[in-house]
GROMACS .gro file of C-alpha atoms in nm:
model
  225
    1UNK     CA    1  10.935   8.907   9.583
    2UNK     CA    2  10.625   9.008   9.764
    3UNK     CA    3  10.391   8.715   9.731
    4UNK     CA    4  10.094   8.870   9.944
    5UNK     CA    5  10.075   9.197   9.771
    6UNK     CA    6  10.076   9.007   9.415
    7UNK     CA    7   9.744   8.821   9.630
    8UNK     CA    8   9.568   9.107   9.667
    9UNK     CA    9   9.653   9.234   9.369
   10UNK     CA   10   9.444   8.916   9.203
   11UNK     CA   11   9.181   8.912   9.439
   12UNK     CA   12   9.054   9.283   9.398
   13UNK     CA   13   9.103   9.231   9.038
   14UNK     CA   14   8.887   8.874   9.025
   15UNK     CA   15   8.602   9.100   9.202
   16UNK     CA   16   8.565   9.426   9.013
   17UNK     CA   17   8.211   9.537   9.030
   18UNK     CA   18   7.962   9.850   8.996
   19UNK     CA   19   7.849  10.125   9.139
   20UNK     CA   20   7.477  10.035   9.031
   21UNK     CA   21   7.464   9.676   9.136
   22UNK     CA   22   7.188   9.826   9.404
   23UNK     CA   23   6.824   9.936   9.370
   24UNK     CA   24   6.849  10.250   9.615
   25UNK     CA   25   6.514  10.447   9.560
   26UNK     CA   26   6.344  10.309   9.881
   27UNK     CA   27   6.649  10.552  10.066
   28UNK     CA   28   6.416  10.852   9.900
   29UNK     CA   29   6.130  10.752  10.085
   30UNK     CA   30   6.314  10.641  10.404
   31UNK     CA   31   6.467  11.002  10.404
   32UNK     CA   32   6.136  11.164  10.403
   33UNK     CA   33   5.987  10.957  10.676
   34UNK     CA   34   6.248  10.876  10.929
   35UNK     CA   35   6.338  11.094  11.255
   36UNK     CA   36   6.541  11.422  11.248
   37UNK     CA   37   6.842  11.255  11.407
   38UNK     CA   38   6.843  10.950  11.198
   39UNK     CA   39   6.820  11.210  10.926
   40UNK     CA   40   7.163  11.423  11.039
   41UNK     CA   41   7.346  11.088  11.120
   42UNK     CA   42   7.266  10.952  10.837
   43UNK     CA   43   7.341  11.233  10.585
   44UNK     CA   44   7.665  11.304  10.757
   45UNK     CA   45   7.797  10.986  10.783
   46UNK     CA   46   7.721  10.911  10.404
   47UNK     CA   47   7.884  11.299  10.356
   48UNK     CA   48   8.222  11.167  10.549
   49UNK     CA   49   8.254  10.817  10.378
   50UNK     CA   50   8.223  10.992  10.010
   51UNK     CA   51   8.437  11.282  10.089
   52UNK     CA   52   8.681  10.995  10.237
   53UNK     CA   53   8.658  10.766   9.943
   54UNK     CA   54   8.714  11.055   9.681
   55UNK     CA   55   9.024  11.144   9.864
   56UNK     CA   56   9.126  10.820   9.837
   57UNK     CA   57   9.053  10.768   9.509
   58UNK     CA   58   9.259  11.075   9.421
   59UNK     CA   59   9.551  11.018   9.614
   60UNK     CA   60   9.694  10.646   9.635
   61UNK     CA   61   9.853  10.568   9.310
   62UNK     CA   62   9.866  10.944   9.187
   63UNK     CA   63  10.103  11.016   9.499
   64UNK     CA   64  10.241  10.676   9.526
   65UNK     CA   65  10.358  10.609   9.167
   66UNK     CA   66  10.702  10.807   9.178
   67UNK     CA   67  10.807  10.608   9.493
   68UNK     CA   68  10.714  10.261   9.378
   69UNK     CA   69  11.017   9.995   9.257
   70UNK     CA   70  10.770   9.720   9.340
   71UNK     CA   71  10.586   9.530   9.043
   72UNK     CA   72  10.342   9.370   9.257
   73UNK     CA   73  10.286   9.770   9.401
   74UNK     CA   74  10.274   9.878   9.108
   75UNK     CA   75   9.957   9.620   8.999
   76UNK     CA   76   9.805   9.696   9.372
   77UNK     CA   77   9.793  10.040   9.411
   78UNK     CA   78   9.580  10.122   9.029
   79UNK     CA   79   9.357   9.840   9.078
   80UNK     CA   80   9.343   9.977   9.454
   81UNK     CA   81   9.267  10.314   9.316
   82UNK     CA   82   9.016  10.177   9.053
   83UNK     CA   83   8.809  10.070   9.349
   84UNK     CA   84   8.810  10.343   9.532
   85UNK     CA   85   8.672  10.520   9.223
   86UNK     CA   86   8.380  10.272   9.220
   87UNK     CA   87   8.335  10.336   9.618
   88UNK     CA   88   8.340  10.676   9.555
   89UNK     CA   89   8.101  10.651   9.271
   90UNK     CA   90   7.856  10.430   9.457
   91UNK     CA   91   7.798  10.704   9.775
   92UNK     CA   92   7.741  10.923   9.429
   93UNK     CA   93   7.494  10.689   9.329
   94UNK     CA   94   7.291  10.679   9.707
   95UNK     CA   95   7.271  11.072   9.668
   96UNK     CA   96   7.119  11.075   9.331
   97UNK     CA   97   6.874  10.818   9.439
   98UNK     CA   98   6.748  10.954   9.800
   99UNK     CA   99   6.673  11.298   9.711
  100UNK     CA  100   6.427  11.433   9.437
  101UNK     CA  101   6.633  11.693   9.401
  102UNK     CA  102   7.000  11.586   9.441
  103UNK     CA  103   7.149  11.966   9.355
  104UNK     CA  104   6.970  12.031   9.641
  105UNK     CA  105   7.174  11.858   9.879
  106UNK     CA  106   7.512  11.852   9.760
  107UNK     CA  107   7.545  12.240   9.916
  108UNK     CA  108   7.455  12.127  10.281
  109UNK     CA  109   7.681  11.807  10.201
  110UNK     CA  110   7.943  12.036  10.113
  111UNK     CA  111   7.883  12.266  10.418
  112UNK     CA  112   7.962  11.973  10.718
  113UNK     CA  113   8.288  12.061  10.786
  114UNK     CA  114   8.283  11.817  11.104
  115UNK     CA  115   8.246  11.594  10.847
  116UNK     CA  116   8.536  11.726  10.665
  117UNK     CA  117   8.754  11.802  10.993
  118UNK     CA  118   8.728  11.425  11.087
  119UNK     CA  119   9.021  11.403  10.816
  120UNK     CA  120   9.258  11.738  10.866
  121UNK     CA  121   9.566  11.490  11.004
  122UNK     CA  122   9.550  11.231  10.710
  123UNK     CA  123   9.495  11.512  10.481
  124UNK     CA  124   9.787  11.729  10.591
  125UNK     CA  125   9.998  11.420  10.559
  126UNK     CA  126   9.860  11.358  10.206
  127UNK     CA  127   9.929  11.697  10.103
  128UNK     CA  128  10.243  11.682  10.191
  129UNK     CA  129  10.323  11.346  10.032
  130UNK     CA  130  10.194  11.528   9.722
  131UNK     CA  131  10.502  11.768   9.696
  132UNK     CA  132  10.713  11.525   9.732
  133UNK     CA  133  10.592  11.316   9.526
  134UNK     CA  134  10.599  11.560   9.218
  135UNK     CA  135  10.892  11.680   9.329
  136UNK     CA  136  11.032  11.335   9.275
  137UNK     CA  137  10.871  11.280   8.999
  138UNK     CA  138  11.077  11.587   8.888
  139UNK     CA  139  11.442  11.497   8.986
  140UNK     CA  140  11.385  11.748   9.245
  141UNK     CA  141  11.432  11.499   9.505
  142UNK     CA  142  11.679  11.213   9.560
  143UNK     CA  143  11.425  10.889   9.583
  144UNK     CA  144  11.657  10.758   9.799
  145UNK     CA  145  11.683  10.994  10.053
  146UNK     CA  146  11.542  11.013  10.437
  147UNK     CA  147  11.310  11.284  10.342
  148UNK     CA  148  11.175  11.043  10.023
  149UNK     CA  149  11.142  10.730  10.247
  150UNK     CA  150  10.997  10.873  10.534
  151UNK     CA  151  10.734  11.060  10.369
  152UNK     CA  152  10.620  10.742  10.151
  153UNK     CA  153  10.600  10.567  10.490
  154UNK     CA  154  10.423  10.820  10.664
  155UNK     CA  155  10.128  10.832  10.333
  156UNK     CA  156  10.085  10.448  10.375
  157UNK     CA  157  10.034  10.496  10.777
  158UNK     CA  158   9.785  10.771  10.722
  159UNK     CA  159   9.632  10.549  10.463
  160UNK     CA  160   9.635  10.256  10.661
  161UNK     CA  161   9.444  10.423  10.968
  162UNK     CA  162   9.207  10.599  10.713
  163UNK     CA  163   9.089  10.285  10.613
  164UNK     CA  164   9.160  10.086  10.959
  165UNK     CA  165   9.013  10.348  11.169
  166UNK     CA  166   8.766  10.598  11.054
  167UNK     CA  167   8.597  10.384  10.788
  168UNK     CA  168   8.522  10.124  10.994
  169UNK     CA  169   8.386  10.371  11.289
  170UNK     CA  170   8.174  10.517  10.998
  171UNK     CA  171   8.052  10.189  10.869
  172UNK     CA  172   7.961  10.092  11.205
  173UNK     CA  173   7.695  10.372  11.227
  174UNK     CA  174   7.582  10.322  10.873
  175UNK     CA  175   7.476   9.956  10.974
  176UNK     CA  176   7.351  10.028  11.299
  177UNK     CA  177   7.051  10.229  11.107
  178UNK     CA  178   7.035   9.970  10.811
  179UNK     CA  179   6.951   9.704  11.095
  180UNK     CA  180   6.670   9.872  11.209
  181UNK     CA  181   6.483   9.837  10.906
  182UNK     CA  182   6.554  10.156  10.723
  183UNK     CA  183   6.838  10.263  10.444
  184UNK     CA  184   6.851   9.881  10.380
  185UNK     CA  185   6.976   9.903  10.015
  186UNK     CA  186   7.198  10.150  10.093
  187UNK     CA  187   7.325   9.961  10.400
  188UNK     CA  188   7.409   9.650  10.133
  189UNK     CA  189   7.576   9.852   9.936
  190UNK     CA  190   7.808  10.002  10.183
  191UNK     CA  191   7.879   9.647  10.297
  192UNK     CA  192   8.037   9.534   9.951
  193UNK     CA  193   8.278   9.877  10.019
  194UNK     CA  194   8.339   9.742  10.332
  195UNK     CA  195   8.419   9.398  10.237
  196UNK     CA  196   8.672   9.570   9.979
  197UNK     CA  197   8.796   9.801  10.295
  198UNK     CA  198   8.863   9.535  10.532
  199UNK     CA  199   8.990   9.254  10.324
  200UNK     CA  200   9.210   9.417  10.057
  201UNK     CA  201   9.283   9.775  10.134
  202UNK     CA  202   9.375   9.754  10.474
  203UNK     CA  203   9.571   9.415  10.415
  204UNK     CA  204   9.748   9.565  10.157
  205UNK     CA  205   9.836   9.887  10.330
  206UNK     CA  206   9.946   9.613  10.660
  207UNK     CA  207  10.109   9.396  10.450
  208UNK     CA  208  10.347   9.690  10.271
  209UNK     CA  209  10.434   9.804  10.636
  210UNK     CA  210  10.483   9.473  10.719
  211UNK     CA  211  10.730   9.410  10.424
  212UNK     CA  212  10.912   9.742  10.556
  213UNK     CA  213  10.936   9.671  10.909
  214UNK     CA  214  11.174   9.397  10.850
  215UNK     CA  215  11.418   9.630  10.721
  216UNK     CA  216  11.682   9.807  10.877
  217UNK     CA  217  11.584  10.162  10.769
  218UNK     CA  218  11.180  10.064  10.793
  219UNK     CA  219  11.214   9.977  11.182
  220UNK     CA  220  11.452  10.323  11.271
  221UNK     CA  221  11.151  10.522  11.016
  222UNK     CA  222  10.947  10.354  11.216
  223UNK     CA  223  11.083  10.390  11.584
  224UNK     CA  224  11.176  10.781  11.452
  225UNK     CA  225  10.800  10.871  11.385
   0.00000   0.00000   0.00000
């Protein structure tokens, strides 16, 4: 029934890949020699884009599984979810490998709460997607109802501009640096997460809207939010 969904589905699966397909010890050295600022930019921006990525590799198909009637969904979402996991794994991977001391860091990463902040909206949405979605799950709710439909909608918005919006204003910085010479593994790496961003997450995410939008109640959710 939903032909570009069961696409995606096959194309994220055809190109599953790991979270150590990088050599990233030349970041250690490039974080003990470049500037302060390139430093903080570069340490926060990596701090944003894991935090993001573990969200999202927590949330998609654990929230998303009680509303989904959808086969081709239900392939999407997991395989989705798996790589998000390695994305999330991978900005694991570029900490281990820049710092001697890795414990070290994780702290101060933990501590940048602009960082953090950068996703209150799509996290408040997520949270509350979460009840609802146990609840559910639990014959508490009616999956059928307004309050069902328009909370599933309103998770794959947030989703959508999570992965629309603030990765790619994140990645942007992240490659500025790489192009001038410095964090160049790293930089590589964070372009395969793009790629996976940009060409199946964000599709997929359009493409379920899409689907929705030429629907009666989809287009009055829609016009209502």
């Amino acid at each position: 029934h939903y032909p570009k969904l069961w696409s995606l589905y096959k194309k994220l699966k055809a190109q599953d890949w790991d979270e150590n397909e990088f050599d990233l010890t030349s970041c250690n050295s490039d974080f003990k020699t470049c500037s302060k600022n390139i430093y903080q930019i570069m340490l926060m921006t990596l701090a944003w884009q894991w935090e993001a990525d573990s969200i999202a590799s927590k949330t998609l198909y654990s929230i998303g599984a009680p509303f989904i009637t959808s086969t081709e969904l239900n392939c999407l979402w997991p395989e989705i979810t798996k790589n998000e996991l390695v994305h999330a794994l991978s900005y694991s991977e570029i900490f281990r490998n820049s710092f001697d001391d890795p414990n070290e860091i994780i702290p101060m990463v933990q501590s940048m709460h602009e960082a953090v902040q950068r996703s209150e909206l799509v996290t408040e949405i997520f949270n509350n997607a979460y009840i609802v979605s146990h609840n559910l799950a639990l014959g508490l709710v009616d999956r059928n109802s307004q309050q069902a439909y328009e909370t599933i909608f309103m998770f794959v918005v947030a989703m959508y501009f999570l992965e629309k919006i603030q990765f790619m204003a994140s990645f942007a910085v992240t490659f500025a640096i790489a192009d001038s010479g410095i964090f160049v593994p790293a930089g590589k790496l964070i372009q395969k997460i793009a790629a996976d961003e940009v060409e199946i997450h964000v599709e997929a995410h359009k493409t379920t809207l899409d689907y929705e939008l030429r629907t009666e109640r989809g287009l009055n959710t829609f016009n209502k939010l």
